[in-house]
PDB file of C-alpha atoms in Angstrom:
ATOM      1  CA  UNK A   1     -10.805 -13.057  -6.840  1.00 56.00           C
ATOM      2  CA  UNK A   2     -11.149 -14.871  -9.741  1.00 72.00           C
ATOM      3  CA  UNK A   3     -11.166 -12.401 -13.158  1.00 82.00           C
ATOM      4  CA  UNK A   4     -12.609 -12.534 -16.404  1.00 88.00           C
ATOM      5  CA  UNK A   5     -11.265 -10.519 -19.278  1.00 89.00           C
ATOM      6  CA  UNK A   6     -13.903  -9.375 -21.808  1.00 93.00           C
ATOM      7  CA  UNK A   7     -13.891  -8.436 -25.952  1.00 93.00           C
ATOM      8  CA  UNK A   8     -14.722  -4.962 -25.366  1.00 96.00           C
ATOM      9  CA  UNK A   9     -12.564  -2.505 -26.375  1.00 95.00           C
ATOM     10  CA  UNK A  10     -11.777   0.853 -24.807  1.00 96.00           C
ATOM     11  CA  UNK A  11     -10.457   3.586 -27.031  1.00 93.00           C
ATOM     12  CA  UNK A  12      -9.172   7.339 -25.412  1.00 93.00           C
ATOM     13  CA  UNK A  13      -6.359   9.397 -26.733  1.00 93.00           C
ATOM     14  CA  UNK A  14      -3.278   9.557 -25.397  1.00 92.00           C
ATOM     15  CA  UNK A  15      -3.877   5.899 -23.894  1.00 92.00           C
ATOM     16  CA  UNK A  16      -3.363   2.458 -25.327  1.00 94.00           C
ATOM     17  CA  UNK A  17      -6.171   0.193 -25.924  1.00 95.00           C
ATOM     18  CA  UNK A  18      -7.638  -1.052 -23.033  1.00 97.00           C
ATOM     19  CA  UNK A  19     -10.087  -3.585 -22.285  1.00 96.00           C
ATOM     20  CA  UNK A  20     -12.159  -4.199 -18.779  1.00 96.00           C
ATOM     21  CA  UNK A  21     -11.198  -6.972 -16.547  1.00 95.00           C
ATOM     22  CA  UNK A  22     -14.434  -8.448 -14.307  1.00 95.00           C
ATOM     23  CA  UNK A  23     -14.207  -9.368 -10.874  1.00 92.00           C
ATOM     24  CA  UNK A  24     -15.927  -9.087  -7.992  1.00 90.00           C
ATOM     25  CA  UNK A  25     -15.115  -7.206  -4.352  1.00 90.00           C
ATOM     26  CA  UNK A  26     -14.504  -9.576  -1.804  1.00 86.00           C
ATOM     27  CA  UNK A  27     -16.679  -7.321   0.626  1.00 83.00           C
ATOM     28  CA  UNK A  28     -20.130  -6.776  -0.380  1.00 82.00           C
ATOM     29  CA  UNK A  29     -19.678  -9.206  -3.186  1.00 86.00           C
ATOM     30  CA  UNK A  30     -20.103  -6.284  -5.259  1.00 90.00           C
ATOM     31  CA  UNK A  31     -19.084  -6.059  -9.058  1.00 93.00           C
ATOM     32  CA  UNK A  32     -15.295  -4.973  -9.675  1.00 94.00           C
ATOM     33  CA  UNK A  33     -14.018  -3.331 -12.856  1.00 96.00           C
ATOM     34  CA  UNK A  34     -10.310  -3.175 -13.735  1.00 96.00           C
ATOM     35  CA  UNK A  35      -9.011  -2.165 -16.927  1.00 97.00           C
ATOM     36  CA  UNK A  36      -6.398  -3.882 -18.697  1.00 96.00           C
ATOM     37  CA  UNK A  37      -3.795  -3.065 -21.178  1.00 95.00           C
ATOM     38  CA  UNK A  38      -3.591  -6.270 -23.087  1.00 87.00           C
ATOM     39  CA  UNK A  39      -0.667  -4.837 -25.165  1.00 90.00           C
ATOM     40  CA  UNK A  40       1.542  -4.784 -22.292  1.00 92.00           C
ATOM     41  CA  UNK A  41      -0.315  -7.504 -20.277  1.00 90.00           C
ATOM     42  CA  UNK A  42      -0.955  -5.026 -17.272  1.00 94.00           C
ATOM     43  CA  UNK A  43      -3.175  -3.830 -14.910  1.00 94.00           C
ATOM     44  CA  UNK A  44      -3.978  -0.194 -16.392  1.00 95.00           C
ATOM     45  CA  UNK A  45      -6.077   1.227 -13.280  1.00 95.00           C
ATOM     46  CA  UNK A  46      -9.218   0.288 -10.862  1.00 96.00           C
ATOM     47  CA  UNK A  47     -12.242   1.735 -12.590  1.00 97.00           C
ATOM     48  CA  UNK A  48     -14.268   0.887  -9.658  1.00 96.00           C
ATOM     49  CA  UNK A  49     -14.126   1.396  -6.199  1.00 94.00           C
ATOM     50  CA  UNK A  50     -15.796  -0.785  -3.203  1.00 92.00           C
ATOM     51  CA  UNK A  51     -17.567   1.632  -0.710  1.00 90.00           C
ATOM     52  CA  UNK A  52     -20.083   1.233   2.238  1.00 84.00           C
ATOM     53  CA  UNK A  53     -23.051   2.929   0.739  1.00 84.00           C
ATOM     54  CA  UNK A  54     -25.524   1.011  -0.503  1.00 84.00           C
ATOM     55  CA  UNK A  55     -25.804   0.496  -4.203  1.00 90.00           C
ATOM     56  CA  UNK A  56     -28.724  -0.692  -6.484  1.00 90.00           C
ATOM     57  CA  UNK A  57     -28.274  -4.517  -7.805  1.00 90.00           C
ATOM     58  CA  UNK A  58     -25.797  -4.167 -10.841  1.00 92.00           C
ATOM     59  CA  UNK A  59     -24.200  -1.336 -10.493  1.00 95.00           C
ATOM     60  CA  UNK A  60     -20.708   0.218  -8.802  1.00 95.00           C
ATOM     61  CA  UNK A  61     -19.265   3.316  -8.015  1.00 96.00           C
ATOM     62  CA  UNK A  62     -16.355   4.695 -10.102  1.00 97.00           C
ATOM     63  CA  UNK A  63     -14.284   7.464  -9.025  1.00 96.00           C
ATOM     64  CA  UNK A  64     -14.526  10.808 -10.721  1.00 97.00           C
ATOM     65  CA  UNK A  65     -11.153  10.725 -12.441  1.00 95.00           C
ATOM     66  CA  UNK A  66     -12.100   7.682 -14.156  1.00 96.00           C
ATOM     67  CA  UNK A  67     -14.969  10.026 -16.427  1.00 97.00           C
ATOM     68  CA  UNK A  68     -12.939   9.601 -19.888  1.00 96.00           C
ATOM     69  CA  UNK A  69     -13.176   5.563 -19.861  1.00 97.00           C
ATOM     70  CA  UNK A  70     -16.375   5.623 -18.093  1.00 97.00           C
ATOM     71  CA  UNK A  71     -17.348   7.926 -21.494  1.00 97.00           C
ATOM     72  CA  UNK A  72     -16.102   5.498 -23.146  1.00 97.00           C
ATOM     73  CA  UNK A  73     -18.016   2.758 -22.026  1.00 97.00           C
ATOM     74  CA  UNK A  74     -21.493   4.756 -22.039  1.00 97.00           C
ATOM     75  CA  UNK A  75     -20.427   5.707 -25.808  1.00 97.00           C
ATOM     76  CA  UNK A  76     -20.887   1.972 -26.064  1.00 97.00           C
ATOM     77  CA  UNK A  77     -23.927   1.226 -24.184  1.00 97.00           C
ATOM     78  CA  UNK A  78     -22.014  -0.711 -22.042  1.00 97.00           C
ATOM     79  CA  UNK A  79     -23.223   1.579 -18.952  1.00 98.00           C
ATOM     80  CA  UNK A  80     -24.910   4.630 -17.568  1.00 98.00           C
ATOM     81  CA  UNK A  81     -24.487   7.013 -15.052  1.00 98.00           C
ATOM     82  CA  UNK A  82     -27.471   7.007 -12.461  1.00 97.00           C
ATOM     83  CA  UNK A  83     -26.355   9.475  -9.487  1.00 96.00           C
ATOM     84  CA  UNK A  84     -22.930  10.239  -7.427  1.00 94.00           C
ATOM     85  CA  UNK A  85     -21.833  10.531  -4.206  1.00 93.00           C
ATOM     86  CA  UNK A  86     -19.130  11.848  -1.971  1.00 92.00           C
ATOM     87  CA  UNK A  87     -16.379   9.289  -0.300  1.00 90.00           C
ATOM     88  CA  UNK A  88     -13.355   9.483   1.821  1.00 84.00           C
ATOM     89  CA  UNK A  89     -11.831  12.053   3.904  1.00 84.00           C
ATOM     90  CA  UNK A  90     -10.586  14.739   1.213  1.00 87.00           C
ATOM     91  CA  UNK A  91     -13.732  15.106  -0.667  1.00 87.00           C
ATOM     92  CA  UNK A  92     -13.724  12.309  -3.357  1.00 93.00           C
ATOM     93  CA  UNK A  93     -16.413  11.996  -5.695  1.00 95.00           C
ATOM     94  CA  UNK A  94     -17.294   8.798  -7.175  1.00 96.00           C
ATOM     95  CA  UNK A  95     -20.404   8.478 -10.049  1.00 97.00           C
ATOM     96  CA  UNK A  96     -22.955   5.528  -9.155  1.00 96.00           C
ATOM     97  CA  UNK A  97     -22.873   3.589 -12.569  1.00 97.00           C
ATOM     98  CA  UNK A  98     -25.214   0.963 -13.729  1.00 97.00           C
ATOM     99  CA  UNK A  99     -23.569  -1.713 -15.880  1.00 97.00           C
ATOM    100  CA  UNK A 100     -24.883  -4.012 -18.703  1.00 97.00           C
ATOM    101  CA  UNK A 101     -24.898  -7.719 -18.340  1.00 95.00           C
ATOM    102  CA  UNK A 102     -21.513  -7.959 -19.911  1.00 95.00           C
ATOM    103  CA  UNK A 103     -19.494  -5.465 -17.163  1.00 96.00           C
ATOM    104  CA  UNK A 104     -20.953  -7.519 -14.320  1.00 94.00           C
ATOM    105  CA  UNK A 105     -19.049 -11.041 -13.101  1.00 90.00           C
ATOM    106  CA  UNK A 106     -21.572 -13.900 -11.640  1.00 81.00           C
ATOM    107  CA  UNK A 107     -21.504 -13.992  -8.231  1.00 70.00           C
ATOM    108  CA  UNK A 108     -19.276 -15.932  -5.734  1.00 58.00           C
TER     109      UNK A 108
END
């Protein structure tokens, strides 16, 4: 997967200043989100995650216990939560995001 590191900025407490990492998910071709902490030149976390379901064009599914940089993002305009949806075998819960231009890699 070849990445592409952005100019946007992502600022929660208690975290260092992270900034989203673009990809795309080998299956499904679908657009991948890391974040990045370019401070310590390291991955940070997965905001997305790659599931079955089917997904509207531009947009991805990111976990619940990503909500404070997803915030973070929407504070921006950078994307907006459209619906949710259960995942796994313990009851995850993942939001179904659409991203702006800028959060989305082309296309393999």
């Amino acid at each position: 997967m070849s990445l592409v590191v952005t100019s946007i900025q992502i600022n929660v407490p208690d975290v260092p200043t992270l900034t989203p990492v673009l990809g795309r998910y080998v299956m499904g071709d679908r657009p991948a989100v890391m974040l990045y902490d370019l401070a310590e030149e390291e991955l940070w976390s997965d905001l997305t995650v790659n599931l079955n379901d089917a997904l509207p064009q531009g947009c991805a599914f990111v976990p619940y216990d990503q909500r404070v940089y997803l915030d973070a993002l929407i504070e921006q305009g950078y994307a907006s939560i459209i619906g949710d949806t259960s995942y796994g075998n313990f009851g995850q819960r993942a939001y179904i995001v659409q991203l702006a231009p800028e959060l989305i890699a082309k296309e393999a």
